[in-house]
PDB file of C-alpha atoms in Angstrom:
ATOM      1  CA  MET O  16      37.665 -23.734  48.302  1.00 70.00           C
ATOM      2  CA  VAL O  17      37.525 -26.964  47.514  1.00 72.00           C
ATOM      3  CA  ARG O  18      34.016 -27.410  48.745  1.00 74.00           C
ATOM      4  CA  GLY O  19      33.002 -24.263  46.215  1.00 73.00           C
ATOM      5  CA  ILE O  20      34.421 -25.802  43.110  1.00 79.00           C
ATOM      6  CA  HIS O  21      32.627 -29.286  44.085  1.00 73.00           C
ATOM      7  CA  LEU O  22      29.599 -27.604  44.678  1.00 75.00           C
ATOM      8  CA  ALA O  23      29.720 -25.714  41.583  1.00 75.00           C
ATOM      9  CA  TRP O  24      30.421 -29.161  39.350  1.00 72.00           C
ATOM     10  CA  ILE O  25      27.667 -30.646  41.063  1.00 76.00           C
ATOM     11  CA  VAL O  26      25.556 -28.091  40.163  1.00 73.00           C
ATOM     12  CA  VAL O  27      26.673 -27.891  36.474  1.00 71.00           C
ATOM     13  CA  LEU O  28      26.128 -31.307  35.750  1.00 67.00           C
ATOM     14  CA  SER O  29      22.780 -31.603  37.235  1.00 69.00           C
ATOM     15  CA  ILE O  30      21.420 -28.693  34.887  1.00 69.00           C
ATOM     16  CA  ALA O  31      23.484 -30.351  31.843  1.00 63.00           C
ATOM     17  CA  THR O  32      21.705 -33.851  32.986  1.00 62.00           C
ATOM     18  CA  THR O  33      18.313 -32.576  33.390  1.00 59.00           C
ATOM     19  CA  SER O  34      15.880 -33.166  30.534  1.00 60.00           C
ATOM     20  CA  VAL O  35      13.959 -29.927  29.576  1.00 58.00           C
ATOM     21  CA  HIS O  36      10.252 -30.631  29.140  1.00 58.00           C
ATOM     22  CA  CYS O  37       8.853 -28.108  26.467  1.00 58.00           C
ATOM     23  CA  GLN O  38       7.571 -28.258  22.717  1.00 64.00           C
ATOM     24  CA  TYR O  39       7.172 -25.732  20.046  1.00 64.00           C
ATOM     25  CA  TYR O  40       3.197 -24.898  20.029  1.00 66.00           C
ATOM     26  CA  SER O  41       2.029 -25.058  16.162  1.00 72.00           C
ATOM     27  CA  GLN O  42      -1.702 -25.828  15.147  1.00 79.00           C
ATOM     28  CA  SER O  43      -0.113 -26.208  11.292  1.00 82.00           C
ATOM     29  CA  ARG O  44      -2.597 -27.983   9.009  1.00 84.00           C
ATOM     30  CA  PRO O  45      -2.464 -28.759   5.336  1.00 88.00           C
ATOM     31  CA  TYR O  46      -3.541 -25.987   3.069  1.00 85.00           C
ATOM     32  CA  GLU O  47      -6.922 -26.566   1.403  1.00 87.00           C
ATOM     33  CA  PRO O  48      -7.401 -23.945  -1.069  1.00 87.00           C
ATOM     34  CA  VAL O  49     -10.395 -21.413  -0.974  1.00 88.00           C
ATOM     35  CA  LYS O  50     -12.600 -20.573  -4.118  1.00 94.00           C
ATOM     36  CA  LEU O  51     -11.878 -17.004  -5.283  1.00 95.00           C
ATOM     37  CA  GLN O  52     -13.741 -14.680  -6.483  1.00 96.00           C
ATOM     38  CA  LYS O  53     -13.168 -11.896  -9.146  1.00 98.00           C
ATOM     39  CA  THR O  54     -14.286  -8.253  -8.291  1.00 97.00           C
ATOM     40  CA  GLN O  55     -14.256  -4.998 -10.499  1.00 98.00           C
ATOM     41  CA  LEU O  56     -14.298  -1.884  -8.855  1.00 98.00           C
ATOM     42  CA  HIS O  57     -14.337   1.347 -10.597  1.00 98.00           C
ATOM     43  CA  PHE O  58     -13.829   5.121  -8.644  1.00 98.00           C
ATOM     44  CA  PHE O  59     -11.738   8.395  -9.195  1.00 98.00           C
ATOM     45  CA  LEU O  60      -8.801   9.566  -7.056  1.00 98.00           C
ATOM     46  CA  HIS O  61      -8.565  13.292  -6.490  1.00 97.00           C
ATOM     47  CA  ASP O  62      -5.138  14.131  -6.022  1.00 96.00           C
ATOM     48  CA  THR O  63      -4.830  18.044  -4.921  1.00 95.00           C
ATOM     49  CA  LEU O  64      -1.508  19.589  -4.083  1.00 92.00           C
ATOM     50  CA  SER O  65      -2.817  23.009  -4.457  1.00 93.00           C
ATOM     51  CA  GLY O  66      -5.015  25.402  -2.365  1.00 92.00           C
ATOM     52  CA  ASN O  67      -5.720  25.975   1.363  1.00 94.00           C
ATOM     53  CA  LYS O  68      -6.962  22.101   1.904  1.00 94.00           C
ATOM     54  CA  PRO O  69      -4.552  19.854  -0.134  1.00 96.00           C
ATOM     55  CA  THR O  70      -5.190  16.156  -0.026  1.00 96.00           C
ATOM     56  CA  ALA O  71      -1.368  15.627  -0.940  1.00 95.00           C
ATOM     57  CA  VAL O  72       1.511  17.368   1.072  1.00 94.00           C
ATOM     58  CA  MET O  73       5.151  17.016   0.548  1.00 91.00           C
ATOM     59  CA  VAL O  74       7.145  15.414   3.685  1.00 94.00           C
ATOM     60  CA  ALA O  75      10.512  15.239   1.776  1.00 90.00           C
ATOM     61  CA  SER O  76      12.547  16.448  -1.128  1.00 85.00           C
ATOM     62  CA  ALA O  77      15.938  15.860  -2.159  1.00 81.00           C
ATOM     63  CA  ASN O  78      18.736  18.492  -2.019  1.00 78.00           C
ATOM     64  CA  THR O  79      18.970  19.101  -5.732  1.00 71.00           C
ATOM     65  CA  THR O  80      18.551  21.387  -8.109  1.00 57.00           C
ATOM     66  CA  GLY O  81      15.553  20.774 -10.180  1.00 62.00           C
ATOM     67  CA  LYS O  82      13.176  22.394 -12.613  1.00 64.00           C
ATOM     68  CA  PRO O  83      11.849  25.598 -11.664  1.00 60.00           C
ATOM     69  CA  ASN O  84       7.797  25.624 -10.676  1.00 64.00           C
ATOM     70  CA  ASP O  85       8.069  21.453 -11.004  1.00 67.00           C
ATOM     71  CA  PRO O  86       5.614  20.309  -8.682  1.00 64.00           C
ATOM     72  CA  THR O  87       7.137  17.479  -8.113  1.00 71.00           C
ATOM     73  CA  PRO O  88      10.880  16.964  -8.330  1.00 81.00           C
ATOM     74  CA  PHE O  89      12.959  13.534  -8.524  1.00 84.00           C
ATOM     75  CA  GLY O  90      12.931  12.495  -4.971  1.00 86.00           C
ATOM     76  CA  THR O  91      10.127  14.561  -3.520  1.00 89.00           C
ATOM     77  CA  THR O  92       7.906  12.166  -1.122  1.00 93.00           C
ATOM     78  CA  PHE O  93       4.303  13.143  -0.596  1.00 94.00           C
ATOM     79  CA  ALA O  94       1.815  12.062   2.246  1.00 97.00           C
ATOM     80  CA  ILE O  95      -1.727  11.397   0.666  1.00 97.00           C
ATOM     81  CA  ASP O  96      -5.211  11.317   2.036  1.00 98.00           C
ATOM     82  CA  ASP O  97      -7.200  11.187  -1.219  1.00 97.00           C
ATOM     83  CA  PRO O  98     -10.802  10.884  -1.764  1.00 98.00           C
ATOM     84  CA  LEU O  99     -12.158   8.388  -3.748  1.00 98.00           C
ATOM     85  CA  THR O 100     -15.215   9.041  -5.591  1.00 98.00           C
ATOM     86  CA  VAL O 101     -18.084   7.583  -7.584  1.00 97.00           C
ATOM     87  CA  GLY O 102     -17.668  10.295 -10.738  1.00 97.00           C
ATOM     88  CA  PRO O 103     -14.966  12.594 -11.615  1.00 97.00           C
ATOM     89  CA  GLU O 104     -16.275  15.633 -10.103  1.00 96.00           C
ATOM     90  CA  ILE O 105     -15.102  16.215  -6.489  1.00 93.00           C
ATOM     91  CA  THR O 106     -18.882  16.719  -5.216  1.00 96.00           C
ATOM     92  CA  SER O 107     -19.521  12.982  -6.374  1.00 97.00           C
ATOM     93  CA  LYS O 108     -20.365  10.430  -3.734  1.00 97.00           C
ATOM     94  CA  VAL O 109     -17.208   9.908  -1.498  1.00 97.00           C
ATOM     95  CA  ILE O 110     -16.896   5.828  -1.389  1.00 98.00           C
ATOM     96  CA  GLY O 111     -13.406   6.018   0.443  1.00 98.00           C
ATOM     97  CA  ASN O 112     -10.212   7.666   0.379  1.00 98.00           C
ATOM     98  CA  ALA O 113      -6.243   6.892  -0.821  1.00 98.00           C
ATOM     99  CA  GLN O 114      -3.584   7.044   2.122  1.00 98.00           C
ATOM    100  CA  GLY O 115      -0.366   6.554   2.049  1.00 97.00           C
ATOM    101  CA  LEU O 116       3.028   7.894  -0.042  1.00 97.00           C
ATOM    102  CA  TYR O 117       4.487   8.315  -3.469  1.00 94.00           C
ATOM    103  CA  LEU O 118       7.829   9.203  -4.391  1.00 93.00           C
ATOM    104  CA  SER O 119       8.576  11.076  -7.165  1.00 89.00           C
ATOM    105  CA  SER O 120      11.371   8.766  -8.717  1.00 88.00           C
ATOM    106  CA  SER O 121      11.797   9.837 -12.665  1.00 84.00           C
ATOM    107  CA  GLN O 122      14.764  12.095 -13.197  1.00 83.00           C
ATOM    108  CA  ASP O 123      13.437  12.636 -16.891  1.00 79.00           C
ATOM    109  CA  LYS O 124      10.946  14.725 -18.662  1.00 77.00           C
ATOM    110  CA  ASN O 125       8.655  11.838 -17.964  1.00 81.00           C
ATOM    111  CA  LEU O 126       7.143  11.837 -14.503  1.00 83.00           C
ATOM    112  CA  THR O 127       7.054   8.317 -12.906  1.00 89.00           C
ATOM    113  CA  LEU O 128       5.533   8.125  -9.258  1.00 92.00           C
ATOM    114  CA  VAL O 129       6.411   4.944  -6.959  1.00 95.00           C
ATOM    115  CA  MET O 130       2.760   4.248  -4.792  1.00 95.00           C
ATOM    116  CA  TYR O 131       2.918   2.697  -1.576  1.00 97.00           C
ATOM    117  CA  VAL O 132      -0.732   3.238  -0.861  1.00 97.00           C
ATOM    118  CA  ASP O 133      -3.810   1.984   1.139  1.00 98.00           C
ATOM    119  CA  LEU O 134      -7.104   2.321  -0.675  1.00 98.00           C
ATOM    120  CA  GLY O 135     -10.023   2.226   2.055  1.00 98.00           C
ATOM    121  CA  PHE O 136     -13.501   2.271   1.364  1.00 98.00           C
ATOM    122  CA  THR O 137     -15.862   3.971   3.998  1.00 97.00           C
ATOM    123  CA  SER O 138     -19.249   3.042   2.130  1.00 96.00           C
ATOM    124  CA  GLY O 139     -20.893   0.730   0.123  1.00 94.00           C
ATOM    125  CA  LYS O 140     -20.551  -3.334  -0.013  1.00 95.00           C
ATOM    126  CA  PHE O 141     -16.836  -2.845   1.050  1.00 97.00           C
ATOM    127  CA  LYS O 142     -17.317  -0.532   3.714  1.00 98.00           C
ATOM    128  CA  GLY O 143     -14.465  -1.270   6.447  1.00 97.00           C
ATOM    129  CA  SER O 144     -12.270  -3.007   3.602  1.00 98.00           C
ATOM    130  CA  SER O 145      -8.969  -1.807   1.621  1.00 98.00           C
ATOM    131  CA  LEU O 146      -6.415  -2.530  -0.882  1.00 98.00           C
ATOM    132  CA  SER O 147      -3.150  -2.291  -0.691  1.00 98.00           C
ATOM    133  CA  VAL O 148      -1.050  -0.451  -3.787  1.00 97.00           C
ATOM    134  CA  PHE O 149       2.780  -0.659  -4.620  1.00 96.00           C
ATOM    135  CA  SER O 150       3.422  -0.228  -7.635  1.00 95.00           C
ATOM    136  CA  ARG O 151       5.294   2.113 -10.137  1.00 93.00           C
ATOM    137  CA  ASN O 152       2.882   4.664 -11.769  1.00 92.00           C
ATOM    138  CA  PRO O 153       4.083   6.315 -15.069  1.00 90.00           C
ATOM    139  CA  VAL O 154       1.920   9.322 -14.684  1.00 85.00           C
ATOM    140  CA  THR O 155       2.739  11.044 -18.507  1.00 82.00           C
ATOM    141  CA  GLU O 156       1.608   7.655 -20.270  1.00 85.00           C
ATOM    142  CA  GLY O 157      -1.938   7.902 -21.131  1.00 80.00           C
ATOM    143  CA  ASP O 158      -3.479   4.259 -19.826  1.00 85.00           C
ATOM    144  CA  ARG O 159      -1.153   2.631 -17.411  1.00 93.00           C
ATOM    145  CA  GLU O 160      -1.359  -0.534 -14.702  1.00 96.00           C
ATOM    146  CA  MET O 161      -0.457  -0.668 -11.326  1.00 97.00           C
ATOM    147  CA  ALA O 162      -0.278  -3.665  -8.998  1.00 97.00           C
ATOM    148  CA  VAL O 163      -2.484  -4.506  -5.699  1.00 98.00           C
ATOM    149  CA  VAL O 164      -0.344  -6.557  -3.578  1.00 97.00           C
ATOM    150  CA  GLY O 165      -2.798  -7.119  -1.096  1.00 97.00           C
ATOM    151  CA  GLY O 166      -5.835  -5.784   1.163  1.00 97.00           C
ATOM    152  CA  ARG O 167      -7.770  -6.603   4.485  1.00 97.00           C
ATOM    153  CA  GLY O 168     -11.482  -7.005   5.401  1.00 97.00           C
ATOM    154  CA  LYS O 169     -13.115  -8.468   2.257  1.00 97.00           C
ATOM    155  CA  PHE O 170     -10.063  -8.277   0.424  1.00 97.00           C
ATOM    156  CA  ARG O 171      -7.737 -10.503   3.010  1.00 95.00           C
ATOM    157  CA  PHE O 172      -5.526 -11.939   0.606  1.00 94.00           C
ATOM    158  CA  ALA O 173      -6.432  -9.758  -2.703  1.00 97.00           C
ATOM    159  CA  ARG O 174      -4.233  -9.727  -5.570  1.00 97.00           C
ATOM    160  CA  GLY O 175      -4.541  -7.902  -9.006  1.00 98.00           C
ATOM    161  CA  PHE O 176      -4.494  -4.566 -10.806  1.00 98.00           C
ATOM    162  CA  ILE O 177      -5.283  -1.135 -11.513  1.00 97.00           C
ATOM    163  CA  LYS O 178      -6.100   0.344 -14.827  1.00 97.00           C
ATOM    164  CA  VAL O 179      -5.316   4.036 -14.431  1.00 96.00           C
ATOM    165  CA  LYS O 180      -6.363   6.885 -16.584  1.00 94.00           C
ATOM    166  CA  THR O 181      -5.526  10.592 -16.194  1.00 92.00           C
ATOM    167  CA  ASN O 182      -8.934  12.362 -16.307  1.00 93.00           C
ATOM    168  CA  TYR O 183      -7.851  15.841 -15.116  1.00 92.00           C
ATOM    169  CA  LEU O 184      -4.028  17.035 -14.732  1.00 87.00           C
ATOM    170  CA  ASN O 185      -3.111  20.572 -14.156  1.00 89.00           C
ATOM    171  CA  ILE O 186       0.809  20.367 -14.691  1.00 81.00           C
ATOM    172  CA  THR O 187       1.552  23.954 -13.132  1.00 85.00           C
ATOM    173  CA  ASN O 188       0.306  22.597  -9.535  1.00 88.00           C
ATOM    174  CA  GLY O 189       0.410  18.869  -9.945  1.00 84.00           C
ATOM    175  CA  ASP O 190      -3.503  18.859  -9.322  1.00 92.00           C
ATOM    176  CA  ALA O 191      -5.106  15.329 -10.742  1.00 92.00           C
ATOM    177  CA  VAL O 192      -7.965  13.452 -11.301  1.00 96.00           C
ATOM    178  CA  LEU O 193      -7.367   9.551 -11.749  1.00 95.00           C
ATOM    179  CA  GLU O 194     -10.187   7.203 -13.313  1.00 96.00           C
ATOM    180  CA  TYR O 195      -9.216   3.531 -11.469  1.00 97.00           C
ATOM    181  CA  LYS O 196     -10.316   0.197 -12.803  1.00 98.00           C
ATOM    182  CA  VAL O 197      -9.776  -2.309 -10.370  1.00 98.00           C
ATOM    183  CA  THR O 198      -9.591  -5.957 -10.892  1.00 98.00           C
ATOM    184  CA  VAL O 199      -8.731  -8.388  -7.888  1.00 98.00           C
ATOM    185  CA  VAL O 200      -8.999 -11.780  -7.026  1.00 98.00           C
ATOM    186  CA  HIS O 201      -9.788 -12.624  -3.216  1.00 96.00           C
ATOM    187  CA  PRO O 202     -11.381 -15.449  -0.890  1.00 93.00           C
TER     188      PRO O 202
END
């Protein structure tokens, strides 16, 4: 028994006195600011809740009593895959899509959404790039603004804003065509 205790102490003391040879790996360098460029984009987003091929579908809703026939009651969450087009007509050239979620966040008569959306471009100069939008969208206001908080591809490190104007809104079924004028700065 005494031999076992002596052996345990020898092991503990050996481990405690053995130096550890490891180091943290890092290649940190001083930040060198890059030259930023400003890009302005103009396109239309088609958000369709109705018909046999909607681009926005309800994925969650609150267990509350809302207004009858309200297409976007408070607490409702929609998943979207909306086309982005050059013009306001759905038949105009598709340049990308908006994928993500929006949440109906207003309890009063003024419809407000919170948007978590990736605007991905599938053609043109910015093909394969996208902008990340995370912002409040007060739908019933005429001209409004949303924040661009990031991006990928040619829009890596992007930040900016989107001026949004409702081109068409069907208040019965929630279908809408929105005009987006985007201004972003990026490397």
